[in-house]
Amino acid sequence: MNCDEFVELVTAFLDDALDPATEARFVEHLALCEGCERYLGQFRTTIAELGKLPPETLSAETRDAVLGAFRDWHSA
Amino acid sequence: MTVTFLPCCRGYIRLVTTLPPDEELVAALRRGDDAAFAAVLDAWSASMLRLARSFVSTHASAEEVVQETWLAVLKGVGLFEGRSAFKTWVYRILVNTAKKRGTAERRSVPWTSLLPQDEDHGPTVDPARFQGADGAYPGHWRESPAPWASPEDTALSLEIRRVITTVLDELPARQRAVLSLRDVGDHTAAEVCAMLQISAANQRVLLHRARAVVRERLAEYLATGART
């Protein structure tokens, strides 16, 4: 496997979605190529950083409005 | 199960909220159980806001989409037949509502489907980074990607958050929707396919592309030493 093929398969690899033959070639390349090992590590870091974004929260007004609508709907 | 990050004194703590199974939850909503509704509203709204933001241009607009979605849910929950997960059903309502709103907001950027478009194909790493046919190792890195500084550094982590938020805003809606659900939220590939009604292969194309864009942008901030 070449590096330019490896970099396109990273997400499929992380999702365990590669067929066994391709996965074997992927892992074989990973074991030998420092650049791709680093690329995979940086992809993992990227995913981890995305997961650390703070939640966007619903404003108190909207939350109250929706809860109020729920009560009204059921009391009507 | 929904995982939410709440700000606390140092970084974030993971809050895991377990909602009752669909059948119980839906029954509770149908009989007008306030507490059950508040629980599901609080558990899902953050993730729904992020997803809505893929389709509309402002946070305020996303908030209206989420509100409209919940109103549609409370009126329509009697029609839920359990053919999909309840959450999937709610998210589909959200996507339809957000798409309609998005189309109204920016008619100049029409797009009708969530399937990958032309811009979602092609290499995700600049081909110039790899050796050509005349190189010693065609298809291999010319120079390895530069190592990164540790994102654990506090000053850097604020910068990273800013960079990521900026990139999210620039991604095509399809890529942003998948990335928001998979990596920012905590949804599985199968859930995302069901919510957005796209195939596993399409989901992966969009996700991989979006991640590669974010990685490239982070590299500009985190790459140490000489740019390679």
Short mmCIF file of C-alpha atoms in Angstrom, two decimals:
data_model
loop_
_atom_site.label_atom_id
_atom_site.label_comp_id
_atom_site.label_asym_id
_atom_site.label_seq_id
_atom_site.Cartn_x
_atom_site.Cartn_y
_atom_site.Cartn_z
CA MET A 1 0.00 0.00 0.00
CA ASN A 2 1.17 3.54 -0.73
CA CYS A 3 0.79 6.52 1.60
CA ASP A 4 -1.65 8.29 -0.73
CA GLU A 5 -3.99 5.28 -0.52
CA PHE A 6 -3.47 4.90 3.24
CA VAL A 7 -4.61 8.45 4.05
CA GLU A 8 -7.95 7.88 2.31
CA LEU A 9 -8.70 4.73 4.31
CA VAL A 10 -8.15 6.05 7.83
CA THR A 11 -11.82 6.62 8.68
CA ALA A 12 -12.83 3.24 7.27
CA PHE A 13 -10.06 1.64 9.33
CA LEU A 14 -11.15 3.41 12.53
CA ASP A 15 -14.75 2.31 11.89
CA ASP A 16 -13.57 -1.27 11.35
CA ALA A 17 -15.11 -1.12 7.89
CA LEU A 18 -12.20 -2.33 5.76
CA ASP A 19 -12.39 -5.77 4.18
CA PRO A 20 -9.86 -8.17 5.76
CA ALA A 21 -7.41 -8.06 2.83
CA THR A 22 -7.34 -4.25 2.72
CA GLU A 23 -7.08 -4.07 6.48
CA ALA A 24 -4.07 -6.39 6.39
CA ARG A 25 -2.37 -4.17 3.79
CA PHE A 26 -3.28 -1.08 5.82
CA VAL A 27 -1.76 -2.48 9.00
CA GLU A 28 1.30 -3.72 7.16
CA HIS A 29 1.89 -0.25 5.77
CA LEU A 30 1.28 1.33 9.17
CA ALA A 31 3.95 -0.86 10.73
CA LEU A 32 6.55 0.29 8.22
CA CYS A 33 5.72 3.94 7.58
CA GLU A 34 6.45 6.55 10.20
CA GLY A 35 4.70 9.30 8.23
CA CYS A 36 1.44 7.37 8.04
CA GLU A 37 1.67 6.33 11.68
CA ARG A 38 1.90 10.02 12.51
CA TYR A 39 -0.96 10.87 10.15
CA LEU A 40 -3.19 8.27 11.83
CA GLY A 41 -2.22 9.62 15.26
CA GLN A 42 -3.08 13.16 14.18
CA PHE A 43 -6.42 11.96 12.85
CA ARG A 44 -7.16 10.42 16.24
CA THR A 45 -6.14 13.67 17.96
CA THR A 46 -8.43 15.60 15.61
CA ILE A 47 -11.37 13.34 16.46
CA ALA A 48 -10.63 13.63 20.19
CA GLU A 49 -10.46 17.43 19.97
CA LEU A 50 -13.78 17.56 18.11
CA GLY A 51 -15.31 15.55 20.95
CA LYS A 52 -14.16 18.16 23.47
CA LEU A 53 -16.15 21.05 22.03
CA PRO A 54 -18.50 22.47 24.65
CA PRO A 55 -22.19 21.76 24.04
CA GLU A 56 -24.32 24.41 22.43
CA THR A 57 -27.17 24.92 24.81
CA LEU A 58 -30.75 25.83 24.22
CA SER A 59 -31.51 29.23 25.71
CA ALA A 60 -33.62 29.25 28.87
CA GLU A 61 -36.37 31.11 26.96
CA THR A 62 -36.63 28.48 24.24
CA ARG A 63 -36.51 25.64 26.76
CA ASP A 64 -39.31 27.26 28.78
CA ALA A 65 -41.33 27.93 25.64
CA VAL A 66 -41.11 24.31 24.52
CA LEU A 67 -41.92 22.93 27.98
CA GLY A 68 -44.83 25.37 28.22
CA ALA A 69 -46.15 24.25 24.85
CA PHE A 70 -45.96 20.64 26.02
CA ARG A 71 -48.05 21.41 29.11
CA ASP A 72 -50.58 23.44 27.14
CA TRP A 73 -50.91 20.72 24.53
CA HIS A 74 -51.72 18.12 27.15
CA SER A 75 -53.98 20.26 29.31
CA ALA A 76 -56.05 21.37 26.33
CA MET B 1 -27.61 6.95 26.23
CA THR B 2 -26.57 10.52 25.68
CA VAL B 3 -23.23 11.95 26.61
CA THR B 4 -23.02 15.65 27.32
CA PHE B 5 -20.04 17.76 28.27
CA LEU B 6 -20.63 20.35 30.92
CA PRO B 7 -18.15 23.09 31.70
CA CYS B 8 -16.72 22.83 35.20
CA CYS B 9 -13.74 24.40 36.91
CA ARG B 10 -11.20 22.37 34.96
CA GLY B 11 -12.09 21.31 31.47
CA TYR B 12 -15.20 19.27 31.01
CA ILE B 13 -16.94 16.48 32.79
CA ARG B 14 -18.85 13.83 30.90
CA LEU B 15 -22.46 13.58 31.92
CA VAL B 16 -24.20 10.39 30.97
CA THR B 17 -27.98 10.57 30.93
CA THR B 18 -29.88 7.38 30.53
CA LEU B 19 -33.36 7.81 29.16
CA PRO B 20 -35.95 5.06 29.50
CA PRO B 21 -36.41 2.68 26.55
CA ASP B 22 -38.36 4.09 23.57
CA GLU B 23 -41.63 2.37 24.45
CA GLU B 24 -41.71 3.83 27.97
CA LEU B 25 -40.49 7.20 26.84
CA VAL B 26 -43.05 7.52 24.06
CA ALA B 27 -45.86 6.36 26.35
CA ALA B 28 -44.80 8.97 28.93
CA LEU B 29 -44.81 11.73 26.29
CA ARG B 30 -48.23 10.66 25.03
CA ARG B 31 -49.75 10.91 28.48
CA GLY B 32 -48.20 14.35 28.99
CA ASP B 33 -45.45 13.48 31.48
CA ASP B 34 -43.63 16.81 32.01
CA ALA B 35 -40.57 15.32 33.63
CA ALA B 36 -40.06 12.79 30.84
CA PHE B 37 -40.37 15.52 28.24
CA ALA B 38 -37.92 17.78 30.07
CA ALA B 39 -35.44 14.90 30.33
CA VAL B 40 -35.48 14.13 26.64
CA LEU B 41 -35.43 17.82 25.74
CA ASP B 42 -32.32 18.35 27.87
CA ALA B 43 -30.64 15.17 26.69
CA TRP B 44 -30.96 15.78 22.96
CA SER B 45 -31.17 19.54 22.40
CA ALA B 46 -27.41 20.26 22.38
CA SER B 47 -26.79 17.65 19.72
CA MET B 48 -29.86 18.81 17.78
CA LEU B 49 -28.62 22.41 17.84
CA ARG B 50 -25.30 21.36 16.33
CA LEU B 51 -27.01 19.34 13.66
CA ALA B 52 -29.40 22.20 12.86
CA ARG B 53 -26.42 24.55 12.57
CA SER B 54 -25.25 22.50 9.57
CA PHE B 55 -28.22 23.76 7.60
CA VAL B 56 -28.90 27.28 8.83
CA SER B 57 -26.62 30.27 9.12
CA THR B 58 -26.98 31.43 12.72
CA HIS B 59 -27.27 29.99 16.19
CA ALA B 60 -30.57 31.86 16.67
CA SER B 61 -31.97 30.25 13.57
CA ALA B 62 -30.80 26.81 14.72
CA GLU B 63 -32.52 27.39 18.01
CA GLU B 64 -35.78 28.14 16.20
CA VAL B 65 -35.40 24.95 14.18
CA VAL B 66 -34.94 22.93 17.38
CA GLN B 67 -37.96 24.62 18.93
CA GLU B 68 -40.08 23.97 15.86
CA THR B 69 -38.93 20.35 15.87
CA TRP B 70 -39.99 19.81 19.49
CA LEU B 71 -43.38 21.36 18.78
CA ALA B 72 -43.80 18.98 15.84
CA VAL B 73 -42.74 16.09 18.08
CA LEU B 74 -45.25 16.87 20.79
CA LYS B 75 -48.05 17.14 18.25
CA GLY B 76 -46.93 14.13 16.26
CA VAL B 77 -45.80 11.68 18.92
CA GLY B 78 -49.17 9.94 18.65
CA LEU B 79 -48.24 9.03 15.07
CA PHE B 80 -44.87 7.50 15.96
CA GLU B 81 -45.09 3.86 14.94
CA GLY B 82 -41.81 2.57 16.29
CA ARG B 83 -40.45 1.62 12.89
CA SER B 84 -37.22 3.43 13.73
CA ALA B 85 -35.68 4.47 17.03
CA PHE B 86 -37.62 7.37 18.53
CA LYS B 87 -34.47 9.48 18.46
CA THR B 88 -33.99 8.78 14.76
CA TRP B 89 -37.58 9.81 14.13
CA VAL B 90 -37.06 13.08 16.04
CA TYR B 91 -33.80 13.82 14.21
CA ARG B 92 -35.43 13.24 10.84
CA ILE B 93 -38.04 15.83 11.70
CA LEU B 94 -35.20 18.12 12.69
CA VAL B 95 -33.31 17.59 9.43
CA ASN B 96 -36.42 18.23 7.33
CA THR B 97 -37.25 21.36 9.30
CA ALA B 98 -33.66 22.62 9.13
CA LYS B 99 -33.33 21.93 5.40
CA LYS B 100 -36.51 23.89 4.68
CA ARG B 101 -35.27 26.77 6.78
CA GLY B 102 -31.81 26.62 5.20
CA THR B 103 -33.22 26.72 1.69
CA ALA B 104 -35.30 29.74 2.59
CA GLU B 105 -32.29 31.48 4.11
CA ARG B 106 -29.80 31.05 1.34
CA ARG B 107 -31.48 30.45 -1.93
CA SER B 108 -28.24 31.20 -3.69
CA VAL B 109 -26.73 27.95 -2.42
CA PRO B 110 -29.33 25.41 -3.42
CA TRP B 111 -28.78 21.81 -2.57
CA THR B 112 -31.40 19.18 -2.43
CA SER B 113 -29.89 16.08 -0.97
CA LEU B 114 -27.47 14.89 1.65
CA LEU B 115 -25.65 12.65 -0.79
CA PRO B 116 -22.01 13.50 -1.44
CA GLN B 117 -21.55 16.03 -4.22
CA ASP B 118 -18.57 16.69 -6.49
CA GLU B 119 -16.75 18.62 -3.80
CA ASP B 120 -16.92 15.55 -1.56
CA HIS B 121 -14.71 13.47 -3.83
CA GLY B 122 -11.06 13.51 -4.79
CA PRO B 123 -8.01 13.21 -2.56
CA THR B 124 -8.26 14.54 0.99
CA VAL B 125 -4.52 15.18 1.18
CA ASP B 126 -2.83 17.45 -1.35
CA PRO B 127 -1.33 15.10 -3.99
CA ALA B 128 1.77 17.33 -4.01
CA ARG B 129 2.59 15.91 -0.57
CA PHE B 130 3.34 12.56 -2.21
CA GLN B 131 6.10 11.53 -4.60
CA GLY B 132 5.18 11.41 -8.27
CA ALA B 133 5.81 8.59 -10.70
CA ASP B 134 9.44 9.71 -11.09
CA GLY B 135 10.15 9.61 -7.34
CA ALA B 136 12.07 6.86 -5.56
CA TYR B 137 8.84 5.76 -3.87
CA PRO B 138 5.86 6.90 -5.95
CA GLY B 139 2.76 7.50 -3.82
CA HIS B 140 4.77 7.81 -0.61
CA TRP B 141 5.20 10.98 1.43
CA ARG B 142 7.77 13.40 0.07
CA GLU B 143 8.22 14.46 3.66
CA SER B 144 6.36 13.01 6.62
CA PRO B 145 3.69 15.19 8.21
CA ALA B 146 5.34 17.41 10.84
CA PRO B 147 4.83 16.24 14.41
CA TRP B 148 2.29 18.18 16.50
CA ALA B 149 2.65 19.97 19.78
CA SER B 150 0.54 18.42 22.50
CA PRO B 151 -3.00 19.84 22.42
CA GLU B 152 -3.08 19.35 26.21
CA ASP B 153 -1.42 22.74 26.58
CA THR B 154 -4.13 25.05 27.96
CA ALA B 155 -3.48 28.10 25.82
CA LEU B 156 -3.35 25.88 22.79
CA SER B 157 -6.59 24.10 23.62
CA LEU B 158 -8.51 27.39 23.55
CA GLU B 159 -6.94 28.14 20.19
CA ILE B 160 -7.85 24.67 18.95
CA ARG B 161 -11.47 25.19 19.93
CA ARG B 162 -11.54 28.46 18.00
CA VAL B 163 -9.96 26.83 14.96
CA ILE B 164 -12.37 23.91 15.01
CA THR B 165 -15.42 26.15 15.38
CA THR B 166 -14.24 28.21 12.42
CA VAL B 167 -13.68 25.15 10.24
CA LEU B 168 -17.08 23.72 11.15
CA ASP B 169 -18.68 26.91 9.86
CA GLU B 170 -16.85 26.57 6.56
CA LEU B 171 -17.62 22.93 5.83
CA PRO B 172 -20.33 22.03 3.33
CA ALA B 173 -23.59 21.26 5.18
CA ARG B 174 -23.42 17.54 4.42
CA GLN B 175 -19.94 17.15 5.85
CA ARG B 176 -20.72 19.30 8.84
CA ALA B 177 -23.88 17.36 9.62
CA VAL B 178 -22.06 14.03 9.68
CA LEU B 179 -19.05 15.38 11.59
CA SER B 180 -21.27 17.07 14.18
CA LEU B 181 -23.15 13.88 14.84
CA ARG B 182 -20.25 11.45 14.80
CA ASP B 183 -17.36 13.31 16.40
CA VAL B 184 -18.77 16.34 18.21
CA GLY B 185 -21.80 14.40 19.33
CA ASP B 186 -21.44 10.78 20.18
CA HIS B 187 -23.56 9.03 17.58
CA THR B 188 -22.66 5.78 15.90
CA ALA B 189 -22.26 5.40 12.15
CA ALA B 190 -25.50 3.39 12.01
CA GLU B 191 -27.42 6.09 13.88
CA VAL B 192 -26.11 8.80 11.58
CA CYS B 193 -27.08 6.83 8.47
CA ALA B 194 -30.60 6.39 9.86
CA MET B 195 -30.96 10.02 10.91
CA LEU B 196 -29.71 11.49 7.65
CA GLN B 197 -30.98 8.64 5.47
CA ILE B 198 -27.67 8.09 3.72
CA SER B 199 -25.73 4.89 3.04
CA ALA B 200 -22.83 3.70 5.18
CA ALA B 201 -20.43 4.40 2.30
CA ASN B 202 -21.73 7.96 1.84
CA GLN B 203 -21.59 8.58 5.54
CA ARG B 204 -17.94 7.52 5.57
CA VAL B 205 -16.99 9.66 2.57
CA LEU B 206 -18.48 12.76 4.18
CA LEU B 207 -16.98 12.03 7.59
CA HIS B 208 -13.52 11.27 6.29
CA ARG B 209 -13.45 14.38 4.17
CA ALA B 210 -14.59 16.61 7.03
CA ARG B 211 -12.04 15.10 9.43
CA ALA B 212 -9.23 15.55 6.90
CA VAL B 213 -10.12 19.23 6.52
CA VAL B 214 -10.10 19.75 10.29
CA ARG B 215 -6.80 17.84 10.65
CA GLU B 216 -5.20 19.97 7.97
CA ARG B 217 -6.33 23.14 9.71
CA LEU B 218 -5.12 21.92 13.09
CA ALA B 219 -1.76 21.08 11.50
CA GLU B 220 -1.31 24.78 10.74
CA TYR B 221 -1.48 25.46 14.49
CA LEU B 222 0.03 22.37 16.02
CA ALA B 223 2.83 21.40 13.61
CA THR B 224 6.12 21.91 15.35
CA GLY B 225 9.50 22.82 13.89
CA ALA B 226 10.05 23.43 10.21
CA ARG B 227 6.89 23.05 8.13
CA THR B 228 7.24 19.83 6.24
#
